[in-house]
Coordinates of C-alpha atoms and ligand atoms in Angstrom, one line a residue:
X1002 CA 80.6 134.9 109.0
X1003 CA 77.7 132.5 110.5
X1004 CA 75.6 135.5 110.9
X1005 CA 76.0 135.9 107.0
X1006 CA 75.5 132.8 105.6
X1007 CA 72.4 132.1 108.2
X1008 CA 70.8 135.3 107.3
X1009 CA 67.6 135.8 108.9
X1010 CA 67.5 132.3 109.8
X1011 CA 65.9 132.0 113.6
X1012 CA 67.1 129.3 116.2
X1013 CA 64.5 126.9 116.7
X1014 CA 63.8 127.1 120.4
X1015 CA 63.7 122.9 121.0
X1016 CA 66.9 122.1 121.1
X1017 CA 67.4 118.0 121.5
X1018 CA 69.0 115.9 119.4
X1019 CA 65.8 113.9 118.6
X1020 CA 64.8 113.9 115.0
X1021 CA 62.3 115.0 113.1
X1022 CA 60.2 113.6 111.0
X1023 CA 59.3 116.9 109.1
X1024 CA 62.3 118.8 108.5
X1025 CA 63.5 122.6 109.5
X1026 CA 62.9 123.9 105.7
X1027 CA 66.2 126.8 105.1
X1028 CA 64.6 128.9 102.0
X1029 CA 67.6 130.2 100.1
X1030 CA 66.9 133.4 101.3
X1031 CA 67.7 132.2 104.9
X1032 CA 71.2 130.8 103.9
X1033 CA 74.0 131.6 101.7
X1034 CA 74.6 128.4 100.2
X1035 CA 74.4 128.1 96.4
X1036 CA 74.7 125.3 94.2
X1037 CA 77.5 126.9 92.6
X1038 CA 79.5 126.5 95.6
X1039 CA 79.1 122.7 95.0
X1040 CA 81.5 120.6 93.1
X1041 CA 79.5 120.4 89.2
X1042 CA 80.1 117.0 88.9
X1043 CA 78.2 116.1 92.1
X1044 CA 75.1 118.8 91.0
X1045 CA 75.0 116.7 87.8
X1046 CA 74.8 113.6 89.4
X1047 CA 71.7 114.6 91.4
X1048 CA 70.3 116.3 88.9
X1049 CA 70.4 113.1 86.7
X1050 CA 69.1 111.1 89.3
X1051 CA 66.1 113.2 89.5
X1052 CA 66.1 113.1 86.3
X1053 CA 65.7 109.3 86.2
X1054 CA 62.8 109.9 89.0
X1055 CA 64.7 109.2 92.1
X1056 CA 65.1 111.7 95.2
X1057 CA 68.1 113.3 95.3
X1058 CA 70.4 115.7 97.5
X1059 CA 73.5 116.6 98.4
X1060 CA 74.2 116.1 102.4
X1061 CA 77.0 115.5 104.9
X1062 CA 80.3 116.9 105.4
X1063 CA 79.9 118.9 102.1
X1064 CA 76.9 121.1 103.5
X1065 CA 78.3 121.2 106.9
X1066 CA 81.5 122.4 105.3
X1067 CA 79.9 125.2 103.0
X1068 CA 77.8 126.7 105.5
X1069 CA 81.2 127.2 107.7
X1070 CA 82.9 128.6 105.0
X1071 CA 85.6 125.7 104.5
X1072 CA 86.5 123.8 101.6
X1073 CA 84.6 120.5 101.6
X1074 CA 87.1 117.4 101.5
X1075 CA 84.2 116.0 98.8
X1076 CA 81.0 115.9 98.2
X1077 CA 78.2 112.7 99.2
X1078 CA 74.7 112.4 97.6
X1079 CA 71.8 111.1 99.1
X1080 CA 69.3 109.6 96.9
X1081 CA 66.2 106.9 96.9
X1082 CA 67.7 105.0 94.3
X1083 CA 69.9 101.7 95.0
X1084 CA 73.4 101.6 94.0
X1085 CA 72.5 99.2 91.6
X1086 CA 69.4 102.1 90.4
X1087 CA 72.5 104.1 90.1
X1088 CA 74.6 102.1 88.5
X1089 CA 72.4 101.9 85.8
X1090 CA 72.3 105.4 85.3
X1091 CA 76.1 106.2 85.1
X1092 CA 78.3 104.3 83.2
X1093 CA 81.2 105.5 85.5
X1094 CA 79.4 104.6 88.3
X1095 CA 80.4 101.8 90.4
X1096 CA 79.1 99.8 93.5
X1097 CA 81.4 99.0 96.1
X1098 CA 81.2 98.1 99.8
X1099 CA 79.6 95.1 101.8
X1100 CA 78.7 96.2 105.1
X1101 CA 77.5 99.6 104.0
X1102 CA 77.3 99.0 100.0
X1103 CA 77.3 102.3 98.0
X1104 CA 78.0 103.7 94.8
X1105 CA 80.7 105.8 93.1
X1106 CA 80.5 108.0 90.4
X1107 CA 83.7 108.6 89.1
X1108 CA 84.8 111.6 87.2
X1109 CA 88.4 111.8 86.1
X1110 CA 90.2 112.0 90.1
X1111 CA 86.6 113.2 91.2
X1112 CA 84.7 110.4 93.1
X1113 CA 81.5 111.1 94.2
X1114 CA 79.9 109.4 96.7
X1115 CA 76.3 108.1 96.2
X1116 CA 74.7 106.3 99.0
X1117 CA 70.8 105.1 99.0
X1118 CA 68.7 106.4 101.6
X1119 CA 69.1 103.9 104.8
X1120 CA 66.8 103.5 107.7
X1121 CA 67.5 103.0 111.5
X1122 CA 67.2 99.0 111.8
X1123 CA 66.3 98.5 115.9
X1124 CA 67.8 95.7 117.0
X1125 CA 66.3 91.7 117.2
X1126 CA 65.9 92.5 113.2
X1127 CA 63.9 89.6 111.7
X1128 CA 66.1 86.7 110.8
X1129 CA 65.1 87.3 106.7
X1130 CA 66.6 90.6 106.8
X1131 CA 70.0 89.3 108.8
X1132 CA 71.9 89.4 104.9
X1133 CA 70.8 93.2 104.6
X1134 CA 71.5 94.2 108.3
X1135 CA 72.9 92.5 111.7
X1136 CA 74.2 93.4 114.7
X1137 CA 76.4 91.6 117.1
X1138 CA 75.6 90.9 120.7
X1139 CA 76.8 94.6 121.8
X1140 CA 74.5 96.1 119.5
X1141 CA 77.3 96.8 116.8
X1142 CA 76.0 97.2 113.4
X1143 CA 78.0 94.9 111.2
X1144 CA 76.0 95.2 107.8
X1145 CA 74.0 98.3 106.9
X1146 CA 71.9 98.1 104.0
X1147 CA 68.2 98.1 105.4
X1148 CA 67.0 100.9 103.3
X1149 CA 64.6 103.4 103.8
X1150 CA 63.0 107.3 103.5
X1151 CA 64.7 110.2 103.7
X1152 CA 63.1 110.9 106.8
X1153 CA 64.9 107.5 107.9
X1154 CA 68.2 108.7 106.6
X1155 CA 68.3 111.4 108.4
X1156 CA 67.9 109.5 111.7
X1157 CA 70.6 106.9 111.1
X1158 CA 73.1 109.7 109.9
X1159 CA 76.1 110.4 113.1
X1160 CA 76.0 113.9 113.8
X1161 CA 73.0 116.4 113.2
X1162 CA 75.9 118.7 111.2
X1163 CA 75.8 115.7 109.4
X1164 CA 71.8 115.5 108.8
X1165 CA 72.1 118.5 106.7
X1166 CA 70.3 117.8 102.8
X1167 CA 70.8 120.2 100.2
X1168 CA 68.3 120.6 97.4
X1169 CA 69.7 121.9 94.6
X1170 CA 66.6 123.0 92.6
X1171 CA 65.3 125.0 95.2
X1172 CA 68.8 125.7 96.7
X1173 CA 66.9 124.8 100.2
X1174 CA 68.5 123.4 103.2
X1175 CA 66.5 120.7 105.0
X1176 CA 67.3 120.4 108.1
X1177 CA 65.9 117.2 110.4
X1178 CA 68.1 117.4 113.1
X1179 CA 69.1 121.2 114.4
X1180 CA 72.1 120.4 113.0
X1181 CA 72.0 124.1 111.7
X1182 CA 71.3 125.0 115.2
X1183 CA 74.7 123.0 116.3
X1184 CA 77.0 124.7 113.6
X1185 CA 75.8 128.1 114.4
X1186 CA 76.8 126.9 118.3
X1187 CA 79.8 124.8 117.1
X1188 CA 78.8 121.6 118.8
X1189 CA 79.2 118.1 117.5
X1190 CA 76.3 116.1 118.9
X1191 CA 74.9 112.7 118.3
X1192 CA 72.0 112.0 116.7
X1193 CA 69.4 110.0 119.2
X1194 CA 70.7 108.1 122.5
X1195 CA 74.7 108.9 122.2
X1196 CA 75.6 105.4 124.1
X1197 CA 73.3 103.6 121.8
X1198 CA 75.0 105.0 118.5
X1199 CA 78.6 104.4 120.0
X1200 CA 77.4 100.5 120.7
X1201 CA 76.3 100.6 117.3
X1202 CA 79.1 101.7 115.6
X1203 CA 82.1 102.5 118.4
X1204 CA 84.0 104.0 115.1
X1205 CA 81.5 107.6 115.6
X1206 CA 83.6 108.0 118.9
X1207 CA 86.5 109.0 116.9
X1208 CA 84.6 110.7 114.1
X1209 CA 83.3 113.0 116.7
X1210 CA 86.8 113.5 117.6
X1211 CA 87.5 113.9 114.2
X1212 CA 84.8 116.5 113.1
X1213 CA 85.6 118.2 116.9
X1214 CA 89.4 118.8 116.3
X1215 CA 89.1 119.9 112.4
X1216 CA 85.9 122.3 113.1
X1217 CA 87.1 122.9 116.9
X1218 CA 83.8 122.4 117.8
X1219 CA 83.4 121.1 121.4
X1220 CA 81.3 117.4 121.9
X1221 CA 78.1 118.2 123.7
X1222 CA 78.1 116.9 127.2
X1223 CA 75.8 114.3 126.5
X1224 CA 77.4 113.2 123.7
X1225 CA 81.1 113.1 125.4
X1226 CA 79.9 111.5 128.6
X1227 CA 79.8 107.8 127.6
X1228 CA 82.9 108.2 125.3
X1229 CA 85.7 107.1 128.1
X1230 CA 83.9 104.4 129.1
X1231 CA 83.0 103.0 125.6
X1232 CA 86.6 103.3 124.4
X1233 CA 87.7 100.0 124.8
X1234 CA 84.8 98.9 122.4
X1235 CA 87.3 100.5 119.4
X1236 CA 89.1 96.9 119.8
X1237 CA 86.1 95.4 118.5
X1238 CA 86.3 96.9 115.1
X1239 CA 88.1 94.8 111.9
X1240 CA 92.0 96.3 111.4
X1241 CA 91.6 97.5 108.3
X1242 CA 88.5 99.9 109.0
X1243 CA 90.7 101.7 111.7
X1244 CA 93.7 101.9 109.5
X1245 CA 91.6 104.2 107.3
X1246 CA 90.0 106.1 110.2
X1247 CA 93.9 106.6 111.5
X1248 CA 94.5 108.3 108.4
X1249 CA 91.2 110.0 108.5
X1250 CA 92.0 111.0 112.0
X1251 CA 96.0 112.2 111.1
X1252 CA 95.8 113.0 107.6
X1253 CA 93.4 115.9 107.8
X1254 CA 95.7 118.6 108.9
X1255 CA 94.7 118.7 112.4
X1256 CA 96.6 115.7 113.7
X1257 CA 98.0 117.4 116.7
X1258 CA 94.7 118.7 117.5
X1259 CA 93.0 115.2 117.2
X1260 CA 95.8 113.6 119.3
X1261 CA 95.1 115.9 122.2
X1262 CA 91.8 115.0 122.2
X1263 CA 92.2 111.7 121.5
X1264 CA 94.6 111.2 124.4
X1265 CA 91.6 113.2 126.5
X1266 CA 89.0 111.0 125.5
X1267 CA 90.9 107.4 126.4
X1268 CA 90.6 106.7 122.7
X1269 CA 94.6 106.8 121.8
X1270 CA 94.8 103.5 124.2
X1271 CA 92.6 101.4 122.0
X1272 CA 94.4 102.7 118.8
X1273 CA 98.2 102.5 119.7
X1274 CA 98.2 100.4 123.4
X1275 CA 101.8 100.1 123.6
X1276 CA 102.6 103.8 122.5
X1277 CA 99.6 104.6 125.5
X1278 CA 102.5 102.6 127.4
X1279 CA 105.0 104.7 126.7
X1280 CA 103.3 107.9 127.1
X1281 CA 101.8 107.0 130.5
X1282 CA 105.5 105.8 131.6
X1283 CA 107.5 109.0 130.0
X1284 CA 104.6 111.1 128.9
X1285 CA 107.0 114.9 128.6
X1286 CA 109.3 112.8 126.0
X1287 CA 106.5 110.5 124.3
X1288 CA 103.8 113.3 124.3
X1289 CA 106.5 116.0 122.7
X1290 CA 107.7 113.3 120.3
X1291 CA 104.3 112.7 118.7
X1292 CA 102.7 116.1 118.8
X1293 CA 105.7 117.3 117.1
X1294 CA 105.9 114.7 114.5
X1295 CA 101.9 115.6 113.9
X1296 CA 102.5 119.6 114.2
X1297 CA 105.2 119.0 111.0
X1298 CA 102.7 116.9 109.2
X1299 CA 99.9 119.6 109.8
X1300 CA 102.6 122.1 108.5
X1301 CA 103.4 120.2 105.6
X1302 CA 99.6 119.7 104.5
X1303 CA 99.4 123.4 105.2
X1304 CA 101.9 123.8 102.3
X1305 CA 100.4 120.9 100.1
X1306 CA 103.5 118.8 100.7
X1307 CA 102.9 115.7 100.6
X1308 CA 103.3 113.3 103.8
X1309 CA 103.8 109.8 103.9
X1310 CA 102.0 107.4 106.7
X1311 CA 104.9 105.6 107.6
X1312 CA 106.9 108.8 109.1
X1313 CA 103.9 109.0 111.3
X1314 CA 103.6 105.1 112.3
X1315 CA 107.1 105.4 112.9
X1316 CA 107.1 108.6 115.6
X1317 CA 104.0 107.0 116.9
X1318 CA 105.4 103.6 117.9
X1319 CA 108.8 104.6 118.7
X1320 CA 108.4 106.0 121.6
X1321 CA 107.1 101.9 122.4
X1322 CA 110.3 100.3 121.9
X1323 CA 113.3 101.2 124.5
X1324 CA 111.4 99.6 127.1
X1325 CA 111.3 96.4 124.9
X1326 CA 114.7 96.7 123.7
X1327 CA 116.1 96.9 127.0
X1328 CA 113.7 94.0 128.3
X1329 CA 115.8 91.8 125.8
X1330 CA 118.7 93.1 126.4
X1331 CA 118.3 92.3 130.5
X1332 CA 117.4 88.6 128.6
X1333 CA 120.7 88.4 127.4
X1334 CA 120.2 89.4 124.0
X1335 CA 122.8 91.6 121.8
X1336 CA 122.1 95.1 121.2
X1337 CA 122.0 94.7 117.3
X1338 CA 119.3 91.8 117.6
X1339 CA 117.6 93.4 120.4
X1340 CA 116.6 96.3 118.8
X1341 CA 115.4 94.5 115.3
X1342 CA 113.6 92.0 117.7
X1343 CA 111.4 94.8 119.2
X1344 CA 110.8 96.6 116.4
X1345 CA 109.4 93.6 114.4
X1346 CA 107.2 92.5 117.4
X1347 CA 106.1 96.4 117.6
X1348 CA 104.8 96.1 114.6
X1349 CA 103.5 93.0 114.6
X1350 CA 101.2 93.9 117.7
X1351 CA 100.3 97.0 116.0
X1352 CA 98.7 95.4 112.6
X1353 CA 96.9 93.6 114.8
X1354 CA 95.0 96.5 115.8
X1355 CA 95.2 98.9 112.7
X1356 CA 95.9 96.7 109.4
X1357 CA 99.0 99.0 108.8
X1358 CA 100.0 97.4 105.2
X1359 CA 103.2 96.2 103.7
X1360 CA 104.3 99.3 101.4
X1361 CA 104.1 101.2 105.2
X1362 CA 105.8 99.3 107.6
X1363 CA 108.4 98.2 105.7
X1364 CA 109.6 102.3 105.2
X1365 CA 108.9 102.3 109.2
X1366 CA 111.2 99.6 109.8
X1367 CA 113.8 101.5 107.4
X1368 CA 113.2 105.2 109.1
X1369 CA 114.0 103.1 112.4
X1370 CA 117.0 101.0 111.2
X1371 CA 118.6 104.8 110.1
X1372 CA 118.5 105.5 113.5
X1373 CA 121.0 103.4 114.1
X1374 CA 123.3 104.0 110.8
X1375 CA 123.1 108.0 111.1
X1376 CA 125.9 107.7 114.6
X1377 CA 128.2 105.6 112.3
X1378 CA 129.9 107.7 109.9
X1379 CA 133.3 106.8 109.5
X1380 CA 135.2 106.2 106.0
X1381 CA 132.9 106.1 103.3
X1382 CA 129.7 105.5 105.8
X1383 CA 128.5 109.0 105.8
X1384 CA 128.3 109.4 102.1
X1385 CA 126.6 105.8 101.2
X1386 CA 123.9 107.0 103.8
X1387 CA 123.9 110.1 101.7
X1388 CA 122.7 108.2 98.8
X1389 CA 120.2 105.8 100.8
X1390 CA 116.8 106.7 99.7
X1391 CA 115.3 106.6 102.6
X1392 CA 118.4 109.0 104.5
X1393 CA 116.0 112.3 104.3
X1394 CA 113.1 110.5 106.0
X1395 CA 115.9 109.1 108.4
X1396 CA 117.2 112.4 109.3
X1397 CA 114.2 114.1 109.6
X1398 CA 113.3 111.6 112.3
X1399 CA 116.5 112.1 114.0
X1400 CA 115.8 115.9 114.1
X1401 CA 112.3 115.3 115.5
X1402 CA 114.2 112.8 118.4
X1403 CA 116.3 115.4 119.2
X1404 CA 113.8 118.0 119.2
X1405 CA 111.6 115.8 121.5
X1406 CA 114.5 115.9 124.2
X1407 CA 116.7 112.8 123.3
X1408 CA 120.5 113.3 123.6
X1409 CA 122.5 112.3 120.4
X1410 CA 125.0 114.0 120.9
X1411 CA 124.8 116.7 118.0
X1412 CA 124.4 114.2 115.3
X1413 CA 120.9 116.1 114.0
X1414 CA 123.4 119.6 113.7
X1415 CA 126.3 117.1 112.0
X1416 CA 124.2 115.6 109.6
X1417 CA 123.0 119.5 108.5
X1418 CA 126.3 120.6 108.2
X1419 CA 127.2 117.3 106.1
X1420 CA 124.8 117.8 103.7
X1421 CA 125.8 121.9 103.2
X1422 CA 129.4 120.8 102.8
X1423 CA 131.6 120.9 99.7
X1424 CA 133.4 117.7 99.2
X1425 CA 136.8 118.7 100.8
X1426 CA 135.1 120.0 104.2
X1427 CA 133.4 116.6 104.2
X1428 CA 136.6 114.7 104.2
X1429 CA 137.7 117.1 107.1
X1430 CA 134.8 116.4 109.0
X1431 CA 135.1 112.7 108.5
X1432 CA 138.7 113.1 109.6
X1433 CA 137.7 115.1 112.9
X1434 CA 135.1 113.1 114.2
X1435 CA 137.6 109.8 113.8
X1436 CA 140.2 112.3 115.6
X1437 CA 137.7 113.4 118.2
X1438 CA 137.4 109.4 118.9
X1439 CA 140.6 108.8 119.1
X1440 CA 141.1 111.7 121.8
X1441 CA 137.9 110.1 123.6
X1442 CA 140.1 106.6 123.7
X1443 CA 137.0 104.6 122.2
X1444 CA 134.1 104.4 119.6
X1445 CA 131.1 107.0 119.5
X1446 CA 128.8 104.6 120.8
X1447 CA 130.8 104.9 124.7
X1448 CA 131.4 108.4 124.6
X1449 CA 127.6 109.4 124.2
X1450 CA 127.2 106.8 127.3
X1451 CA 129.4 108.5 129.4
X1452 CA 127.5 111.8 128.6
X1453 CA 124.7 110.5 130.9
X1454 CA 122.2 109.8 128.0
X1455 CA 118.8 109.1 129.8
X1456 CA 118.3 105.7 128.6
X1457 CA 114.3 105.6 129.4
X1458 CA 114.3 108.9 126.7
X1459 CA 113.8 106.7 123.8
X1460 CA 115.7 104.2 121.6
X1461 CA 119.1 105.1 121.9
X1462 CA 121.5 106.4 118.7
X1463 CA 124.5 103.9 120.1
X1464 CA 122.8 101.1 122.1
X1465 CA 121.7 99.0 119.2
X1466 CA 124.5 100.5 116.6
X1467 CA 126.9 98.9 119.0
X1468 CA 129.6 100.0 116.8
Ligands
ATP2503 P1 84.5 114.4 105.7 O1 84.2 113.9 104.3 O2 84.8 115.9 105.7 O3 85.4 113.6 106.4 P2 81.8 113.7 106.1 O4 80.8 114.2 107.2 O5 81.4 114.0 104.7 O6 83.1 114.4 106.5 P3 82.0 111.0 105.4 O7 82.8 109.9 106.1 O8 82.3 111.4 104.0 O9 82.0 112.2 106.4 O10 80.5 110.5 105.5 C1 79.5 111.2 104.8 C2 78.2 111.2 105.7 O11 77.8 109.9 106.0 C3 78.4 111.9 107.0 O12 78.3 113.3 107.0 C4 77.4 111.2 107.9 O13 76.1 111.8 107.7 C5 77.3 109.8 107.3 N1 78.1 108.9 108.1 C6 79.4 108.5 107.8 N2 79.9 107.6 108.6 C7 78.9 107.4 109.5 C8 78.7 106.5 110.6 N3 79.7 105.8 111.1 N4 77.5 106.5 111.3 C9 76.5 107.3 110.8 N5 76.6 108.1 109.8 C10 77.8 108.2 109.1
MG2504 MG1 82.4 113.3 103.0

């Protein structure tokens, strides 16, 4: 398919990541891209902007994506003008951002992305210029709105699959970077000295991850090399940045994938320490647990199902809290208490690395607290979990414990047959299982006990339940 939509293109023989100042030109008879294949609404906004006088292409993941033959995600311009220049152009244009300010045009659920040429600022900036760009003392780039050529675009973009500009009049490719040479060889490579960009913005260690895992492309050795030993750097940057990257990074339909390499690349540590804990400590039942939770979610993008971050916060940190439930339970605590206490402080040390907000932890906190209602089901128990809106999320959790090793005692195969049931076989099974405890002498919770349940597996089903 490369060979198709590269035509006669050549390689270029230099092969470094440097930039150049003049660009690879890609006629459109050396490529297969067509501005047809771009989303209208973004064509119209460049064209507009030329329009008005300003440069203007279409570049990034969009380009990258065509010339593989995937469906881009959306589509970024490029232009000379400032967001404000293109605010005035577009009355459904807005400028957002402060580190990296840009503007969005918005068209019904359509936003395109319009960001101003930028250059490369080095560091030791002039004072005067510290409001449009600064770094800290590691060289981290904490504002971004030095602007500049096109030529200086190109530099200061990640990846040179990234660098790739598409001219829509002339349906040409401009290339600055070989990143046409890097697609047709499937590598993800950095742009200029790889350390220096990962001090600059430690975020591009997981967006080479990212682009790695969703193009399975491999990182270039140069541009892998410094990424274990610049990991820890990810703890640097504000919560609510990596909560998005998370979601970039898990939400894309490659999560299992990105975990792998993730988990390869010393970057899960910074992201999720104490479920780096846990995997470390028990990785066949913690590894198994999360790749399976991610394989489903993959699935369910697959199928355009939606999927909702807080089953994935939740099989990503519970595999954290048995060793913290039991630590409080050795202190004396009560299961019941134990088990709420851990998962509250679980979560609490988690926002503090990814902001993980409100409307998702509370459902986490609810998928976890079914964990320990799904074991009781006498009386009328089983059918007010029935109706608890959150029982499906609950259940598909238990399935994926179960399915990860963990011993419940056939609740996950209980709870199906519940669910099939008329209303008379659910009365019988209610009246077996009370049977069933009566035979065992004792409540559900000891019986499972005395099955051997590995207790270092994960939470238990009957610890904290207590019942
Ligand atoms: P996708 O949208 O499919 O995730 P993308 O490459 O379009 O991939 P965006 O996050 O939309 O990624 O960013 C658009 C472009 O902006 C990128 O292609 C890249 O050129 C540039 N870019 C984004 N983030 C960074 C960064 N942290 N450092 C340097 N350049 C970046
Ligand atoms: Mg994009």
């Amino acid at each position: 398919m490369l060979k198709k939509l590269f035509k006669s293109f050549r390689l270029p023989l230099k092969r470094k990541a440097h930039p150049r100042s003049t660009p690879e030109v890609l006629s459109n008879r050396q490529h297969a891209l067509q501005r047809a294949k771009f989303s209208r609404n973004a064509v119209n906004v460049v064209e507009r902007l030329q329009h008005a006088g300003y440069q203007a292409y279409l570049v990034g993941g969009c380009v990258r994506d065509l010339l593989l033959g995937l469906q881009p995600k959306d589509f970024d311009v490029a232009t000379s003008a400032t967001p404000e220049q293109v605010r005035a152009e577009f009355r459904n244009a807005r400028v957002i951002g402060r580190r990296f300010k840009l503007a969005h045009v918005h068209f019904g659920r359509e936003i395109i992305e319009v960001a101003t040429f930028r250059a490369n600022h080095p560091q030791g900036d002039d004072e005067e210029d510290s409001h449009l760009s600064s770094r800290n003392e590691s060289g981290r780039i904490l504002r971004d709105n030095v602007y500049g050529s096109l030529e200086d675009d190109a530099q200061r973009r990640d990846f040179t699959i990234n660098a790739l500009y598409f001219d829509v009049t002339g349906e040409r490719i401009l290339d600055y970077a070989h990143g046409v040479h890097d697609i047709r060889n499937r590598l993800i490579r950095l742009i200029g000295d790889p350390e220096q960009r990962y001090l600059e913005d430690p975020v591009r260690m997981l967006r080479a991850v990212r682009f790695a895992a969703k193009l399975d492309f491999d990182i270039e050795k140069h541009s892998a090399a410094p990424i274990r030993q610049l990991a820890s750097k990810l703890r640097d940057i504000p919560s609510a940045r990596l909560f998005d990257e998370v979601l970039k990074l898990f939400l894309a339909g490659y999560a299992e994938h990105t975990f792998d390499l993730l988990v390869e690349y010393d970057l899960f540590a910074p992201l999720f320490p104490a479920s780096a804990a846990a995997l470390k400590r028990n990785p066949d039942y913690t590894g198994t647990l999360i790749r399976q939770a991610l394989a489903n979610t993959d699935e369910r993008i697959a199928q355009g199902k939606p999927v909702t971050p807080a089953f994935l916060f939740a099989a990503l940190l519970w595999p954290a809290l048995p060793a913290r439930v039991l630590h409080l339970q050795e202190r004396g605590m009560p299961p019941i208490p134990a088990m709420q206490e851990a998962a509250h402080d679980l979560i609490t040390e988690q926002c503090q690395r990814i902001a993980i907000p409100k409307r998702f932890t509370l459902p986490i906190r609810e998928i976890w607290d079914m964990q320990e209602r799904l074991p009781r089901r006498s009386g009328k128990r089983a059918d007010l979990l029935l109706e608890n809106p959150r029982f499906r999320a609950g259940y598909d959790f238990l399935l994926l414990r179960e399915d990860a090793g963990e011993e419940t005692g056939g609740l996950g195969d209980w709870w199906t047959d519940y669910q099939d049931a008329t209303d008379s076989e659910r009365r019988s099974m209610i009246r077996d299982l009370a049977n069933r405890q009566e035979e065992a002498g004792d409540g559900p919770a000891k019986k499972r006990r005395r099955g051997g349940r590995n207790k270092r597996r994960g939470p238990s089903t009957d610890a904290p339940a207590g019942d």
